[in-house]
Amino acid sequence: MVESNITTRAKDYAKWYQDVIAAAQLAEPAEVVRGCMVVRPHGWAVWEKIQAELDRRFKETGHQNAAFPLLIPLSFLQKEAQHATGFAMECAVVTHAGLKTVDGKIQLKGELEEPYVVRPTSETIIGHFFAKWIDSYRDLPLLINQWCNVMRWELRTRLFLRTGEFWWQEGHTAHASHEEAQEEVQRMLHIYRDVYENVLAIPVTLGAKTANERFAGAHETFCVEAMMQDGKALQGATSHDLGQNFGKAFNITFQNKSGQREFVWQTSWGASTRMIGALIMAHSDDNGLVLPPRVAPIHVAIVPIWKTDSERAAVVEAAHNLARDLRDDGLIVKVDDREELKPGAKYFEWERKGVPLRLELGPRDLAAGTALSKTRIGDKKEPLSLSALGSEVGRTLDTMQKALFERALAFRQSNTLEVDSWADFEAVFAGAGSKFVYAHWDGTTETELAIKEATKATIRCLPLEGHGPAPSSGRCIKTGKPSARRVLFSKNY
RNA sequence: CGGGGCGUGGCGCAGCCUGGCUAGCGCGCUUCCUUGGGGUGGAAGAGGUCGGAGGUUCAAAUCCUCUCGCCCCGACCA
């Protein structure tokens, strides 16, 4: 069952990341399909937990799920110029339908008159149907979400962070006014924040993207940015104000109360299986995956310990009784009563898989009326009374959930700084180094690109109020020109 | 897509430079025994068209050409 030893973070961070994924059996490269991944059951189970948390919040805010075609007519993509150029290089295209056998070999058969693009995102095809569905202000707002896979022909892939195919949700909404759309953009951004901070236990910085980093076709793009353990930023989710760009491209109009035709104001927002990558790089350690209890597919692993057959019968029965009690409290519990493995081997396995809490139950514990507990992030084992175990376990998991967030927050704080000199700025990003740096910027794309060229650091966002330092004027870190505010710089995934 | 590395039982590798018997090793796997509170020990087994195609040769894992895929660095991106 041991899949591999895990390289330490200090030795090779990229290798460590892959090792954690392999050791926890989260996913693996699809191998026979370029750039794609197989999400293994344990990885998909984590995704299902994340999905459930997001989906509940979407529905609580009035959104409905629907499904749109995987294939998009090529011509649709061309209707919004920015959008088309933004995604042109990453599109996989379906040009044929059907196969034929010639001399025992399979060949392509019918060439399509109009090729289809495998969806890299669905603004265009959803826009087409919105145009059909919307006719009156009474049809608005239209609040739709889709859970699906998309394909982007990436040149360089990394499991969960960037793969040819990935799974996500994409929300698409249409509104009668820009203000209403803008509210929606912020509402969803804050849902992402809520899930990141309260479920994934990852603190995030909310902000707006620069024009250069904006979604292709958007009026404005907002994001949540998280810090990984190597000091790099990871964009965790995005929420776009599409303005009327797609409304005009797809002629999505409605009659307002005074009978006039207007283009709708739209938003789109998405979060993907990349969240699992964020989870790994924010919390995991050199022993493998660490999962916050709220996204753990298994909360508690119970390892019964025995020597003799009679001991075995007693502890295994006690373990199953214990599991039943904990399940009654809503916990997901695994009793590892496999006979072929020594207890130590089981400890390592559940640790690699990120199970938050382990309970050891042996003859000595039974005699004492306790179970020995160890959390995935604690360094010592603690005996818990069996009679009060339910509440104890619940409390321990809550504490761990909070501790993970606090640990990640403290890490981010200790790796965030304000920088005012170019020499200091370069020093932070020298070599493989990265932190969150708040620095002044003159607001031009030229400077943004020059800084990236020189340091590999990019502007992750223009933080929203309450995120990052309070606004203050200063001079651009690179050009010395006047600047009204500091922006967040970091290297990124 | 450019530069670099790699592809040999499930995993990690040796062999390749300098072609030559039945392609080895460690881990894992199967069966049995043993062991059991942090990766038990032993015995006997199973498992490989050497990524794929073509070529050179009496003979190819090894040399040549093409191709597919993975990893790292870069440019592009969630």
XYZ file of C-alpha atoms (C1' of nucleotides) in Angstrom:
571
model
C 0.000 0.000 0.000
C 2.966 2.321 0.364
C 2.976 4.222 -2.898
C 6.091 6.252 -2.371
C 8.178 8.112 0.117
C 7.543 11.804 0.270
C 10.268 14.277 -0.684
C 10.579 17.025 1.908
C 9.378 20.523 1.135
C 12.808 21.911 1.864
C 14.479 19.579 -0.603
C 12.171 19.997 -3.573
C 8.840 21.744 -3.167
C 7.464 20.728 -6.570
C 8.390 17.101 -6.020
C 6.908 17.213 -2.535
C 3.615 18.410 -4.004
C 3.481 15.498 -6.429
C 4.521 13.023 -3.776
C 1.769 14.148 -1.420
C -0.806 13.669 -4.175
C 0.514 10.207 -5.028
C 0.855 9.101 -1.417
C -2.679 10.213 -0.574
C -3.971 8.669 -3.807
C -5.713 11.882 -4.788
C -4.930 11.855 -8.492
C -2.425 10.881 -11.122
C -1.518 11.993 -14.645
C -3.858 10.422 -17.197
C -0.735 9.360 -19.097
C -2.542 8.321 -22.249
C -4.338 11.659 -22.563
C -2.001 14.586 -22.817
C -2.081 16.962 -19.887
C -5.135 15.423 -18.281
C -5.529 13.794 -14.904
C -7.350 10.932 -13.302
C -8.936 12.036 -10.063
C -8.840 8.990 -7.804
C -11.612 8.197 -5.319
C -9.983 9.914 -2.360
C -9.363 13.067 -4.388
C -12.862 13.063 -5.802
C -14.281 12.613 -2.309
C -12.519 15.831 -1.270
C -13.944 17.552 -4.345
C -17.437 16.343 -3.432
C -17.072 17.905 0.012
C -16.028 21.205 -1.548
C -18.838 20.988 -4.098
C -21.409 20.423 -1.386
C -20.265 23.488 0.563
C -20.284 25.729 -2.504
C -23.492 24.348 -3.944
C -25.402 24.900 -0.707
C -24.305 28.532 -0.627
C -25.180 29.073 -4.288
C -28.671 27.757 -3.719
C -29.114 29.775 -0.545
C -28.483 32.867 -2.658
C -31.071 31.943 -5.266
C -29.042 30.202 -7.939
C -30.194 27.150 -9.852
C -28.073 24.454 -11.429
C -28.369 23.588 -15.101
C -26.276 21.905 -17.780
C -25.149 23.214 -21.151
C -23.417 21.411 -24.032
C -19.798 20.365 -23.840
C -19.354 21.455 -27.463
C -19.598 25.038 -28.587
C -19.934 26.148 -32.227
C -16.692 27.753 -33.301
C -18.543 30.815 -34.512
C -19.849 31.503 -31.003
C -16.367 32.024 -29.701
C -15.706 34.661 -32.320
C -18.627 36.844 -31.290
C -16.793 38.489 -28.411
C -13.416 39.622 -29.721
C -11.528 39.817 -26.428
C -12.910 36.500 -25.320
C -11.971 34.813 -28.591
C -8.367 35.970 -28.594
C -8.028 35.170 -24.901
C -8.934 31.544 -25.333
C -7.862 30.911 -28.923
C -4.623 29.141 -28.102
C -6.148 26.813 -25.530
C -9.056 25.403 -27.462
C -9.423 21.778 -28.412
C -11.513 21.521 -31.557
C -13.844 18.797 -32.798
C -13.660 18.648 -36.574
C -15.030 15.219 -37.433
C -17.945 12.996 -36.616
C -17.848 9.262 -37.098
C -15.132 6.806 -37.962
C -14.613 4.302 -40.727
C -12.446 1.247 -41.091
C -10.102 1.171 -44.056
C -7.813 -1.854 -44.483
C -8.379 -2.709 -40.858
C -7.403 0.749 -39.689
C -9.716 3.296 -38.160
C -9.908 6.620 -39.950
C -11.874 9.831 -39.520
C -15.079 9.925 -41.480
C -17.289 12.963 -41.806
C -15.731 16.384 -41.552
C -18.041 18.856 -39.855
C -19.148 21.928 -41.734
C -18.626 24.002 -38.635
C -16.155 22.672 -36.084
C -17.016 22.641 -32.397
C -14.791 23.876 -29.637
C -14.637 21.780 -26.490
C -15.756 24.318 -23.886
C -12.907 26.166 -22.203
C -15.675 28.078 -20.369
C -19.314 28.583 -21.285
C -20.015 32.301 -21.512
C -20.761 32.080 -25.210
C -23.079 29.115 -25.351
C -24.898 30.194 -22.225
C -25.172 33.694 -23.685
C -26.905 32.188 -26.709
C -29.562 30.604 -24.536
C -29.913 33.572 -22.252
C -30.870 35.541 -25.339
C -33.729 33.101 -25.907
C -34.864 33.012 -22.315
C -34.756 36.678 -21.480
C -37.296 39.043 -22.911
C -38.590 41.120 -20.035
C -37.226 42.704 -16.883
C -39.490 40.161 -15.219
C -37.115 37.409 -16.432
C -34.311 39.011 -14.449
C -32.223 38.377 -12.568
C -31.432 35.021 -14.136
C -29.155 33.118 -11.794
C -27.640 29.937 -13.240
C -24.798 27.695 -12.179
C -23.272 24.748 -13.972
C -21.096 21.980 -12.501
C -19.032 20.529 -15.289
C -15.650 19.783 -16.783
C -13.885 22.094 -19.182
C -10.849 21.736 -21.396
C -7.974 24.128 -21.920
C -5.081 22.906 -23.976
C -2.398 23.975 -21.553
C 1.220 23.785 -22.589
C 2.447 22.993 -19.134
C 0.382 21.064 -16.625
C 0.493 20.301 -12.923
C -1.960 18.060 -11.118
C -4.955 20.035 -9.836
C -3.277 23.403 -10.440
C -3.352 23.295 -14.205
C -4.504 20.367 -16.305
C -5.922 20.035 -19.790
C -9.269 19.003 -18.405
C -10.523 20.144 -15.047
C -13.742 20.169 -13.075
C -15.382 23.290 -11.795
C -18.539 25.257 -11.411
C -19.279 28.267 -13.518
C -21.979 30.649 -12.445
C -23.641 32.814 -15.084
C -26.100 35.510 -14.226
C -27.952 38.261 -16.038
C -29.274 41.427 -14.413
C -31.279 44.498 -15.282
C -28.710 46.978 -14.031
C -24.982 47.291 -13.680
C -25.342 47.955 -9.956
C -27.217 44.721 -9.458
C -24.612 42.797 -11.418
C -21.837 44.392 -9.405
C -23.549 43.330 -6.194
C -23.760 39.792 -7.504
C -20.050 39.793 -8.317
C -19.225 40.765 -4.744
C -21.793 38.389 -3.253
C -20.188 35.418 -4.996
C -16.688 36.606 -4.238
C -17.619 36.558 -0.579
C -19.065 33.086 -0.868
C -15.714 31.943 -2.169
C -14.059 33.698 0.693
C -16.386 32.020 3.157
C -15.641 28.564 1.794
C -11.901 29.176 1.627
C -11.639 30.521 5.137
C -14.286 28.562 7.007
C -14.168 25.259 5.171
C -10.707 24.957 3.634
C -9.184 26.933 6.526
C -7.186 29.048 4.081
C -7.126 32.833 4.571
C -7.628 34.718 1.326
C -7.066 38.223 0.096
C -9.883 39.678 -1.961
C -9.153 42.090 -4.732
C -9.551 43.256 -8.294
C -7.354 42.097 -11.136
C -5.376 44.528 -13.238
C -6.448 45.007 -16.845
C -3.603 42.738 -17.823
C -4.791 39.863 -15.624
C -8.480 40.320 -16.334
C -10.690 37.534 -17.683
C -10.927 37.685 -21.472
C -14.087 39.601 -22.211
C -14.754 40.887 -18.697
C -15.368 44.461 -17.684
C -13.723 43.766 -14.347
C -12.380 40.659 -12.615
C -12.216 40.004 -8.885
C -10.411 37.184 -7.171
C -9.491 35.497 -3.944
C -5.750 34.978 -3.557
C -4.246 32.487 -1.129
C -0.668 32.070 0.024
C 0.983 28.703 -0.371
C 3.731 27.407 1.902
C 6.462 28.501 -0.520
C 5.217 32.071 -0.357
C 3.649 32.004 -3.800
C 0.108 33.104 -4.456
C -2.613 30.920 -5.827
C -5.713 32.430 -7.392
C -8.428 30.474 -5.662
C -11.524 31.632 -7.476
C -12.703 34.460 -9.704
C -15.822 36.542 -10.049
C -16.307 38.645 -13.155
C -18.336 41.698 -13.945
C -18.973 41.077 -17.637
C -20.678 44.406 -18.148
C -22.757 44.271 -21.325
C -19.996 42.724 -23.415
C -21.646 39.348 -23.920
C -25.085 40.906 -23.913
C -24.098 42.883 -26.980
C -22.249 39.974 -28.589
C -25.215 37.621 -28.207
C -27.955 40.191 -28.357
C -29.297 39.435 -24.902
C -31.893 42.124 -24.354
C -34.922 42.818 -22.202
C -37.667 45.385 -22.131
C -37.469 47.581 -19.075
C -40.463 48.882 -17.165
C -40.845 51.777 -19.544
C -40.873 49.472 -22.558
C -37.379 50.160 -23.853
C -34.928 47.459 -24.978
C -31.719 47.211 -22.988
C -28.803 44.851 -23.006
C -28.502 42.749 -19.861
C -25.669 43.128 -17.410
C -23.920 39.837 -16.722
C -21.600 38.169 -14.277
C -19.729 34.911 -14.261
C -17.792 33.280 -11.461
C -15.943 30.048 -11.019
C -13.933 27.815 -8.767
C -12.294 24.582 -9.764
C -10.549 21.403 -8.669
C -7.606 23.716 -8.255
C -9.015 24.255 -4.777
C -7.639 20.833 -3.943
C -4.203 22.039 -4.992
C -4.628 25.020 -2.684
C -5.607 22.692 0.124
C -2.506 20.595 -0.373
C -0.065 23.461 -0.597
C -1.573 25.427 2.268
C -1.739 22.744 4.941
C 0.127 19.573 4.115
C 3.476 18.629 5.612
C 6.390 16.319 4.961
C 4.342 13.355 6.187
C 1.712 13.897 3.537
C -1.741 15.338 3.133
C -3.352 17.392 5.875
C -7.083 17.970 5.525
C -9.179 20.370 7.583
C -12.015 18.353 9.163
C -14.673 20.122 7.109
C -13.307 18.819 3.807
C -12.075 15.466 5.048
C -13.853 12.498 3.436
C -12.977 10.546 6.581
C -12.998 12.385 9.899
C -11.818 9.621 12.178
C -9.792 6.477 11.567
C -10.057 3.933 14.361
C -7.164 1.504 14.606
C -7.894 -1.489 16.803
C -4.851 -3.122 18.375
C -4.629 -6.702 19.516
C -2.320 -9.616 20.144
C -4.483 -12.626 20.806
C -7.661 -13.727 19.099
C -9.741 -12.948 22.151
C -8.256 -9.487 22.376
C -8.913 -9.014 18.717
C -12.568 -9.925 19.070
C -12.971 -7.522 21.974
C -11.214 -4.481 20.483
C -12.722 -4.862 17.027
C -16.191 -5.035 18.509
C -15.473 -2.040 20.705
C -14.090 -0.170 17.701
C -17.251 -0.763 15.700
C -19.423 0.291 18.629
C -17.362 3.422 18.952
C -17.677 4.082 15.233
C -21.445 3.720 15.439
C -21.645 6.278 18.214
C -19.498 8.740 16.328
C -21.504 8.250 13.145
C -24.614 9.099 15.110
C -22.945 12.431 15.755
C -22.615 12.959 12.016
C -18.988 11.985 11.685
C -17.506 9.865 8.924
C -15.593 7.062 10.565
C -13.364 4.308 9.243
C -12.565 1.253 11.331
C -9.292 -0.177 10.069
C -9.546 -3.772 11.202
C -7.367 -5.208 8.442
C -5.434 -8.137 9.791
C -2.490 -8.056 7.473
C -1.140 -4.720 8.583
C 0.597 -3.805 11.789
C -0.881 -0.812 13.614
C 2.113 1.357 12.790
C 1.625 0.789 9.086
C -1.996 1.846 9.429
C -0.991 5.042 11.247
C 1.249 6.014 8.373
C -1.383 5.254 5.801
C -4.091 7.415 7.382
C -1.607 10.184 7.951
C -0.592 10.180 4.308
C -4.265 10.419 3.382
C -4.834 13.384 5.634
C -7.398 11.922 8.035
C -7.756 14.597 10.760
C -8.122 12.340 13.772
C -6.936 8.845 14.635
C -8.190 6.792 17.563
C -6.160 3.837 18.788
C -8.092 1.230 20.673
C -6.212 -1.635 22.308
C -6.646 -3.934 25.288
C -5.032 -1.408 27.619
C -7.429 1.303 26.469
C -10.443 -0.940 26.842
C -9.406 -1.766 30.394
C -9.010 1.926 31.162
C -12.230 2.930 29.382
C -10.354 5.239 27.037
C -9.139 5.556 23.466
C -5.839 7.112 22.487
C -6.372 10.020 20.115
C -3.971 11.807 17.844
C -4.768 14.627 15.467
C -3.044 14.895 12.121
C -1.270 18.076 13.201
C -0.640 17.310 16.879
C 2.584 15.768 18.066
C 1.303 13.771 20.994
C -1.355 11.216 21.755
C -4.027 11.952 24.297
C -6.320 9.480 26.068
C -10.018 10.310 25.712
C -12.699 8.828 27.900
C -14.931 6.495 25.904
C -18.005 7.652 27.790
C -17.615 11.229 26.571
C -15.933 10.525 23.289
C -18.552 12.004 20.994
C -18.293 15.507 22.377
C -14.531 15.207 22.818
C -14.009 14.206 19.202
C -16.268 16.963 17.955
C -14.403 19.500 20.030
C -11.028 18.201 18.907
C -12.022 18.482 15.252
C -13.350 22.008 15.741
C -10.120 22.975 17.446
C -8.100 21.497 14.617
C -10.167 23.310 12.008
C -9.471 26.611 13.774
C -5.823 25.774 14.393
C -5.240 25.124 10.691
C -6.723 28.466 9.762
C -4.719 30.253 12.441
C -1.543 28.524 11.365
C -2.090 29.485 7.734
C -2.985 33.038 8.748
C 0.126 33.376 10.910
C 2.231 32.042 8.063
C 0.792 34.562 5.670
C 1.262 37.402 8.130
C 4.876 36.530 8.747
C 5.469 36.388 4.997
C 3.734 39.614 4.077
C 5.454 42.956 4.003
C 5.340 46.456 2.629
C 8.280 47.327 0.430
C 9.322 50.768 -0.761
C 12.665 50.298 -2.462
C 13.341 48.479 -5.683
C 16.413 46.788 -4.215
C 14.360 45.361 -1.347
C 11.656 44.315 -3.796
C 14.133 42.426 -5.945
C 15.644 40.818 -2.862
C 12.297 39.361 -1.765
C 11.803 37.669 -5.116
C 15.424 36.646 -5.711
C 15.899 33.024 -6.702
C 12.894 30.898 -5.770
C 11.840 33.348 -3.056
C 8.363 34.757 -2.814
C 6.203 36.525 -0.275
C 3.185 38.798 -0.367
C 4.506 42.264 -0.991
C 2.397 45.405 -0.804
C 4.061 48.038 -2.909
C 3.172 51.129 -4.864
C 2.577 50.876 -8.593
C 2.071 53.612 -11.145
C -0.990 51.923 -12.644
C 0.380 51.133 -16.079
C 0.545 47.764 -17.789
C 4.043 48.634 -19.035
C 5.352 48.864 -15.484
C 3.449 45.771 -14.420
C 5.100 43.786 -17.194
C 8.520 45.291 -16.532
C 8.312 44.218 -12.894
C 7.295 40.728 -13.951
C 10.150 40.586 -16.417
C 12.644 41.621 -13.770
C 11.427 39.577 -10.794
C 8.744 37.080 -11.956
C 6.461 38.693 -9.412
C 3.085 39.832 -10.711
C 0.293 41.969 -9.396
C -2.041 39.457 -7.834
C -4.709 42.008 -7.089
C -5.698 45.484 -6.088
C -6.977 44.558 -2.642
C -10.496 45.439 -1.606
C -11.060 47.626 1.395
C -10.044 45.809 4.546
C -7.572 43.658 2.635
C -3.990 44.789 2.737
C -2.769 48.130 4.075
C -4.991 51.188 4.201
C -4.811 53.361 1.078
C -1.954 55.820 1.093
C -0.235 57.644 -1.700
C 3.389 57.027 -2.537
C 5.777 56.397 -5.391
C 5.859 53.448 -7.766
C 8.344 50.809 -6.670
C 9.774 50.598 -10.182
C 9.329 53.952 -11.888
C 9.020 56.325 -8.949
C 5.921 57.869 -10.508
C 3.037 58.877 -8.234
C 0.850 56.074 -6.919
C -2.455 56.321 -5.071
C -2.271 52.934 -3.381
C -0.300 49.797 -2.705
C -1.097 46.641 -4.650
C -0.339 43.010 -3.875
C 2.683 41.513 -5.611
C 3.753 37.871 -5.503
C 4.962 35.066 -7.641
C 2.058 32.850 -8.444
C 0.817 29.439 -9.587
C 5.697 25.914 -28.027
C 11.521 26.544 -26.856
C 15.544 24.403 -23.491
C 16.776 20.219 -20.262
C 15.747 15.351 -18.021
C 13.228 10.746 -18.277
C 10.320 6.268 -20.178
C 12.888 -1.318 -18.596
C 7.019 -6.375 -14.062
C 2.402 -2.309 -9.700
C 6.417 1.453 -7.742
C 11.714 2.913 -7.605
C 15.923 1.738 -10.398
C 20.520 -1.076 -12.873
C 21.842 -2.661 -17.714
C 22.542 1.256 -23.027
C 28.352 4.554 -23.922
C 31.364 -0.453 -26.167
C 24.767 -4.756 -29.799
C 25.588 -11.269 -28.243
C 23.254 -17.051 -23.515
C 17.166 -17.488 -20.055
C 16.857 -8.924 -19.107
C 18.544 -8.194 -13.307
C 17.948 -5.710 -8.217
C 15.013 -3.382 -4.111
C 10.098 -2.453 -2.556
C 5.224 -3.989 -3.264
C 1.876 -8.301 -4.667
C 0.101 -13.945 -3.771
C 0.246 -18.342 -0.248
C 1.902 -20.183 4.471
C 4.163 -19.372 9.153
C 5.592 -15.543 12.459
C 4.665 -10.743 14.391
C 1.240 -6.989 16.356
C 0.755 0.223 21.147
C 4.779 4.063 14.920
C 6.552 1.174 8.352
C 7.625 -7.308 11.889
C 10.756 -11.384 10.295
C 11.114 -15.792 7.283
C 9.988 -19.455 3.308
C 7.946 -20.448 -1.369
C 5.696 -18.123 -5.740
C 3.331 -14.903 -9.610
C 4.364 -10.944 -12.645
C 8.206 -7.830 -18.304
C 5.924 -7.532 -26.534
C 12.389 -2.948 -22.280
C 6.588 3.698 -24.176
C 5.173 2.970 -29.649
C 6.395 2.587 -35.068
C 10.009 2.049 -38.690
C 15.180 1.159 -39.958
C 20.506 -0.875 -39.580
C 22.370 -5.919 -38.338
C 23.375 -12.903 -38.476
C 21.665 -10.640 -33.766
C 18.672 -4.524 -30.801
C 16.525 -2.709 -24.037
C 21.387 -1.194 -26.251
C 22.775 2.002 -32.664
C 19.721 5.418 -36.272
C 14.955 7.988 -37.692
C 10.151 9.300 -36.455
C 6.424 9.437 -32.781
C 3.655 9.381 -27.898
C 3.765 10.547 -22.811
C 5.641 12.325 -18.026
C 8.780 15.700 -14.987
C 11.766 20.396 -14.418
C 12.917 25.533 -16.311
C 10.857 29.407 -19.554
C 6.861 32.026 -22.600
C 0.794 31.407 -22.024
C -3.080 30.500 -18.497
C -7.839 28.827 -13.307
